């Protein structure tokens, strides 16, 4: 009958829509898992009229490894070997090496991996908002810092290190330190220095690279006249549509990628891993290589 035929057609349409929804969900989940676990190389080329050692500087930049999410401490070492093959002059890490749930043994394993890296000017690290305060796992920021230092990593909190006669690294205290009194470690709950304070003794002809986990101080950094600011934290938006929403509400000065304000270059990485869930749809996992070339006068 006509009613029976209509019922069969309606049922078939519902079935097809159900299959389509399931297929789309499967694709979404597959892409999200792949983006989180597949670490890509992202390359930037910058120029400067300031002096560089030998006329160039190659920076390797990583952030947000959140050890234990998509790889453990030993797995982290495999990516460091890939980075070592890039022959960077310096490795810069902008926070969240560990995660809320990273066990002590994985923290120790991750720190040991830095002994695989050999660069001209060293390895420098600033804390993110997930690197401190997790004493329930049997360690604190003091032990993390000691383990990093034992494996050749310089931990910076509102510090300036001159790595050559013409290049300085500025490592900033994370902006959340002063707001999270439960942080465990030296300097917990301390207000961080302003950009004006931290740069006041740096010669203007020095090429300055700022490490700041959260990309939230662009106006002050541009006003201070630093040359390059590296950040992480945002995970590039992580999940659709968090990236566009973050840009609309101004959650950060930038969610991902490169921009230039006045004489300052800003780069935000989407991170080498993920946070809590090993899933990304709004971005990719990456390590960053930055080649800076001195312009001929």
Short mmCIF file of C-alpha atoms in Angstrom, two decimals:
data_model
loop_
_atom_site.label_atom_id
_atom_site.label_comp_id
_atom_site.label_asym_id
_atom_site.label_seq_id
_atom_site.Cartn_x
_atom_site.Cartn_y
_atom_site.Cartn_z
CA UNK A 1 0.00 0.00 0.00
CA UNK A 2 0.94 3.65 -0.33
CA UNK A 3 1.18 4.07 3.45
CA UNK A 4 3.47 1.07 3.71
CA UNK A 5 5.67 2.37 0.91
CA UNK A 6 5.88 5.79 2.58
CA UNK A 7 6.84 4.13 5.86
CA UNK A 8 9.57 2.09 4.21
CA UNK A 9 10.96 5.19 2.48
CA UNK A 10 10.93 7.17 5.74
CA UNK A 11 12.69 4.34 7.54
CA UNK A 12 15.31 4.10 4.81
CA UNK A 13 15.97 7.85 4.99
CA UNK A 14 16.41 7.66 8.75
CA UNK A 15 18.75 4.70 8.29
CA UNK A 16 20.85 6.55 5.70
CA UNK A 17 21.08 9.61 7.93
CA UNK A 18 22.13 7.45 10.83
CA UNK A 19 24.83 5.79 8.77
CA UNK A 20 26.02 9.20 7.56
CA UNK A 21 26.22 10.54 11.13
CA UNK A 22 28.17 7.48 12.27
CA UNK A 23 30.54 7.80 9.31
CA UNK A 24 31.14 11.49 10.00
CA UNK A 25 31.80 10.77 13.66
CA UNK A 26 34.27 8.05 12.69
CA UNK A 27 36.10 10.44 10.36
CA UNK A 28 36.12 13.17 13.03
CA UNK A 29 37.54 10.82 15.65
CA UNK A 30 40.14 9.42 13.26
CA UNK A 31 41.33 12.87 12.18
CA UNK A 32 41.43 14.05 15.79
CA UNK A 33 43.52 11.09 16.91
CA UNK A 34 45.88 11.44 13.93
CA UNK A 35 46.40 15.17 14.49
CA UNK A 36 47.28 14.59 18.13
CA UNK A 37 49.71 11.73 17.52
CA UNK A 38 51.32 12.81 14.23
CA UNK A 39 53.97 15.42 15.02
CA UNK A 40 54.78 17.64 12.05
CA UNK A 41 57.66 20.00 11.35
CA UNK A 42 56.74 23.68 11.07
CA UNK A 43 59.35 26.05 9.66
CA UNK A 44 59.61 29.83 9.90
CA UNK A 45 62.18 32.09 8.26
CA UNK A 46 62.84 35.49 9.83
CA UNK A 47 65.32 38.28 9.16
CA UNK A 48 66.93 40.90 11.36
CA UNK A 49 69.24 43.85 10.90
CA UNK A 50 70.93 42.99 14.20
CA UNK A 51 74.15 41.05 14.45
CA UNK A 52 73.89 37.27 14.74
CA UNK A 53 76.72 34.80 15.34
CA UNK A 54 77.94 33.80 11.90
CA UNK A 55 75.06 35.76 10.39
CA UNK A 56 72.31 33.30 11.34
CA UNK A 57 70.61 31.50 14.21
CA UNK A 58 68.58 28.26 14.09
CA UNK A 59 66.09 27.82 16.93
CA UNK A 60 64.18 24.65 17.75
CA UNK A 61 61.02 25.43 19.70
CA UNK A 62 58.64 23.05 21.47
CA UNK A 63 55.90 23.39 24.06
CA UNK A 64 53.07 21.48 25.70
CA UNK A 65 54.49 17.96 25.73
CA UNK A 66 52.19 17.11 28.67
CA UNK A 67 54.12 13.89 29.27
CA UNK A 68 51.79 10.90 29.47
CA UNK A 69 49.09 12.16 27.12
CA UNK A 70 50.23 11.04 23.66
CA UNK A 71 53.68 9.73 24.61
CA UNK A 72 55.57 8.78 27.76
CA UNK A 73 59.00 9.95 28.86
CA UNK A 74 60.84 7.53 26.60
CA UNK A 75 58.60 8.40 23.66
CA UNK A 76 59.43 12.07 24.22
CA UNK A 77 63.07 11.17 23.63
CA UNK A 78 62.26 9.89 20.15
CA UNK A 79 60.98 13.33 19.15
CA UNK A 80 64.04 14.97 20.67
CA UNK A 81 66.17 12.79 18.40
CA UNK A 82 64.22 14.12 15.41
CA UNK A 83 64.86 17.66 16.63
CA UNK A 84 68.55 16.90 17.15
CA UNK A 85 68.77 15.90 13.48
CA UNK A 86 67.75 19.49 12.61
CA UNK A 87 71.07 20.68 14.12
CA UNK A 88 69.57 23.60 16.06
CA UNK A 89 71.82 26.22 17.62
CA UNK A 90 69.53 26.32 20.64
CA UNK A 91 66.45 24.46 21.93
CA UNK A 92 63.77 26.62 23.56
CA UNK A 93 60.87 25.11 25.53
CA UNK A 94 57.87 27.25 26.44
CA UNK A 95 56.27 25.26 29.20
CA UNK A 96 53.93 22.44 30.13
CA UNK A 97 56.56 19.74 29.89
CA UNK A 98 54.47 17.72 32.33
CA UNK A 99 50.75 17.43 32.95
CA UNK A 100 48.45 17.29 35.96
CA UNK A 101 48.58 13.50 35.91
CA UNK A 102 52.23 12.87 34.94
CA UNK A 103 53.69 10.26 37.35
CA UNK A 104 57.05 10.94 38.95
CA UNK A 105 58.78 8.12 37.06
CA UNK A 106 57.63 9.59 33.72
CA UNK A 107 58.76 13.07 34.75
CA UNK A 108 62.19 11.63 35.53
CA UNK A 109 62.29 9.70 32.25
CA UNK A 110 61.33 12.81 30.27
CA UNK A 111 64.04 14.90 31.91
CA UNK A 112 66.66 12.26 31.13
CA UNK A 113 65.85 12.53 27.43
CA UNK A 114 67.36 16.01 27.22
CA UNK A 115 70.79 14.44 27.52
CA UNK A 116 70.24 13.32 23.90
CA UNK A 117 70.33 16.94 22.72
CA UNK A 118 73.57 18.70 21.85
CA UNK A 119 73.30 22.31 20.70
CA UNK A 120 75.71 25.19 20.35
CA UNK A 121 74.08 27.42 22.97
CA UNK A 122 72.09 25.06 25.16
CA UNK A 123 68.52 24.25 26.18
CA UNK A 124 66.26 26.78 27.92
CA UNK A 125 62.92 26.18 29.62
CA UNK A 126 60.15 28.27 31.17
CA UNK A 127 57.31 26.89 33.24
CA UNK A 128 53.77 26.63 31.94
CA UNK A 129 50.59 26.55 33.98
CA UNK A 130 50.77 22.74 34.30
CA UNK A 131 54.38 22.33 35.43
CA UNK A 132 53.97 23.22 39.11
CA UNK A 133 51.83 22.24 42.04
CA UNK A 134 51.29 18.55 41.52
CA UNK A 135 52.81 17.26 44.75
CA UNK A 136 50.25 14.47 44.94
CA UNK A 137 52.40 12.62 42.40
CA UNK A 138 55.38 12.63 44.73
CA UNK A 139 57.40 15.55 43.34
CA UNK A 140 57.27 19.32 43.08
CA UNK A 141 58.70 22.11 40.96
CA UNK A 142 61.94 22.07 42.92
CA UNK A 143 62.60 18.44 41.98
CA UNK A 144 61.51 19.06 38.38
CA UNK A 145 63.95 21.97 38.13
CA UNK A 146 66.75 19.89 39.66
CA UNK A 147 66.16 17.05 37.21
CA UNK A 148 66.09 19.42 34.25
CA UNK A 149 69.30 21.09 35.39
CA UNK A 150 70.99 17.71 35.88
CA UNK A 151 70.26 16.95 32.23
CA UNK A 152 71.56 20.19 30.79
CA UNK A 153 68.41 22.35 30.79
CA UNK A 154 68.46 25.93 32.09
CA UNK A 155 65.20 26.78 33.87
CA UNK A 156 64.29 30.47 33.64
CA UNK A 157 61.84 32.57 35.67
CA UNK A 158 62.18 36.26 34.88
CA UNK A 159 65.80 35.69 33.96
CA UNK A 160 68.03 36.93 31.15
CA UNK A 161 70.81 34.78 29.72
CA UNK A 162 73.20 36.18 27.13
CA UNK A 163 74.04 33.18 24.95
CA UNK A 164 76.37 35.09 22.61
CA UNK A 165 77.79 38.60 22.48
CA UNK A 166 74.78 39.65 20.42
CA UNK A 167 71.89 37.32 21.45
CA UNK A 168 69.99 37.11 24.74
CA UNK A 169 67.23 34.79 25.95
CA UNK A 170 64.57 36.17 28.28
CA UNK A 171 62.64 33.53 30.20
CA UNK A 172 59.48 34.78 31.89
CA UNK A 173 57.70 33.52 34.97
CA UNK A 174 54.29 32.13 33.98
CA UNK A 175 51.50 34.67 34.39
CA UNK A 176 49.46 32.22 36.50
CA UNK A 177 52.12 31.86 39.20
CA UNK A 178 50.84 34.81 41.21
CA UNK A 179 47.25 33.60 41.00
CA UNK A 180 47.82 29.99 42.04
CA UNK A 181 49.07 29.98 45.61
CA UNK A 182 48.98 26.20 45.76
CA UNK A 183 52.01 26.01 43.49
CA UNK A 184 54.85 24.18 45.16
CA UNK A 185 58.36 25.43 44.56
CA UNK A 186 60.62 28.41 44.97
CA UNK A 187 58.90 31.67 44.07
CA UNK A 188 55.37 30.24 44.24
CA UNK A 189 52.79 33.00 44.29
CA UNK A 190 55.29 35.62 43.10
CA UNK A 191 54.26 38.44 40.79
CA UNK A 192 56.30 38.35 37.62
CA UNK A 193 58.41 41.23 36.41
CA UNK A 194 57.09 43.56 33.74
CA UNK A 195 58.69 43.58 30.31
CA UNK A 196 60.10 47.02 31.03
CA UNK A 197 61.77 45.77 34.20
CA UNK A 198 63.22 42.63 32.68
CA UNK A 199 64.62 44.36 29.58
CA UNK A 200 65.95 47.55 31.16
CA UNK A 201 69.58 46.42 31.24
CA UNK A 202 69.67 44.79 27.79
CA UNK A 203 71.56 46.72 25.13
CA UNK A 204 69.28 47.80 22.25
CA UNK A 205 71.58 46.22 19.66
CA UNK A 206 71.11 42.78 21.27
CA UNK A 207 68.81 40.31 19.51
CA UNK A 208 66.36 39.28 22.23
CA UNK A 209 64.21 36.13 22.28
CA UNK A 210 61.44 35.99 24.89
CA UNK A 211 60.04 32.70 26.21
CA UNK A 212 56.55 33.22 27.64
CA UNK A 213 54.23 30.23 27.97
CA UNK A 214 50.98 32.14 27.54
CA UNK A 215 50.64 34.55 24.58
CA UNK A 216 49.00 37.32 26.56
CA UNK A 217 51.42 40.23 26.78
CA UNK A 218 51.97 41.26 23.17
CA UNK A 219 51.48 45.01 23.60
CA UNK A 220 54.06 45.26 26.38
CA UNK A 221 56.48 42.98 24.55
CA UNK A 222 56.24 44.99 21.34
CA UNK A 223 56.64 48.22 23.30
CA UNK A 224 59.77 46.82 24.95
CA UNK A 225 61.22 46.29 21.48
CA UNK A 226 62.18 42.65 21.88
CA UNK A 227 62.83 40.83 18.63
CA UNK A 228 61.08 37.47 18.98
CA UNK A 229 58.48 36.08 21.40
CA UNK A 230 57.79 32.34 21.59
CA UNK A 231 54.74 30.86 23.30
CA UNK A 232 52.60 27.74 23.55
CA UNK A 233 49.63 27.12 25.88
CA UNK A 234 46.78 27.47 23.37
CA UNK A 235 47.28 24.11 21.62
CA UNK A 236 46.36 26.00 18.47
CA UNK A 237 42.71 25.89 19.49
CA UNK A 238 42.85 22.10 19.97
CA UNK A 239 39.22 21.35 19.11
CA UNK A 240 36.90 22.87 16.53
CA UNK A 241 35.50 25.51 17.19
CA UNK A 242 37.62 26.57 20.19
CA UNK A 243 40.17 28.40 18.03
CA UNK A 244 37.71 30.83 16.42
CA UNK A 245 35.85 31.30 19.71
CA UNK A 246 39.11 32.13 21.48
CA UNK A 247 39.96 34.71 18.84
CA UNK A 248 36.51 36.32 19.10
CA UNK A 249 36.56 36.64 22.90
CA UNK A 250 40.24 37.58 23.04
CA UNK A 251 41.30 34.70 25.29
CA UNK A 252 44.86 35.14 24.03
CA UNK A 253 46.66 37.68 21.89
CA UNK A 254 47.15 34.93 19.32
CA UNK A 255 46.01 31.31 19.10
CA UNK A 256 48.51 29.96 16.58
CA UNK A 257 51.18 30.89 14.09
CA UNK A 258 53.25 33.98 13.33
CA UNK A 259 52.55 37.68 13.34
CA UNK A 260 54.66 40.82 13.50
CA UNK A 261 53.95 43.95 15.51
CA UNK A 262 56.28 46.86 14.97
CA UNK A 263 59.75 45.29 15.16
CA UNK A 264 58.69 42.19 17.12
CA UNK A 265 57.93 38.74 15.71
CA UNK A 266 55.50 36.56 17.66
CA UNK A 267 55.18 32.80 17.19
CA UNK A 268 52.69 30.52 18.98
CA UNK A 269 53.10 26.77 18.60
CA UNK A 270 50.20 24.33 18.75
CA UNK A 271 52.38 22.06 20.86
CA UNK A 272 54.12 18.74 20.39
CA UNK A 273 51.37 16.84 22.22
CA UNK A 274 47.97 17.46 23.77
CA UNK A 275 46.30 18.11 27.10
CA UNK A 276 44.43 15.33 28.93
CA UNK A 277 42.76 13.93 25.80
CA UNK A 278 44.89 12.69 22.90
CA UNK A 279 42.67 14.38 20.36
CA UNK A 280 43.01 17.46 18.12
CA UNK A 281 40.66 18.62 15.39
CA UNK A 282 41.37 22.35 15.29
CA UNK A 283 45.09 22.06 14.72
CA UNK A 284 48.10 19.73 14.53
CA UNK A 285 50.92 18.60 16.80
CA UNK A 286 54.28 20.06 15.83
CA UNK A 287 57.82 20.99 16.62
CA UNK A 288 59.03 24.34 15.28
CA UNK A 289 62.26 25.27 13.51
CA UNK A 290 63.01 28.99 13.17
CA UNK A 291 65.83 30.17 10.92
CA UNK A 292 66.83 33.77 11.56
CA UNK A 293 69.13 35.42 9.05
CA UNK A 294 71.07 38.64 9.46
CA UNK A 295 70.33 41.04 6.64
CA UNK A 296 73.29 42.40 4.74
CA UNK A 297 73.95 46.04 5.47
#
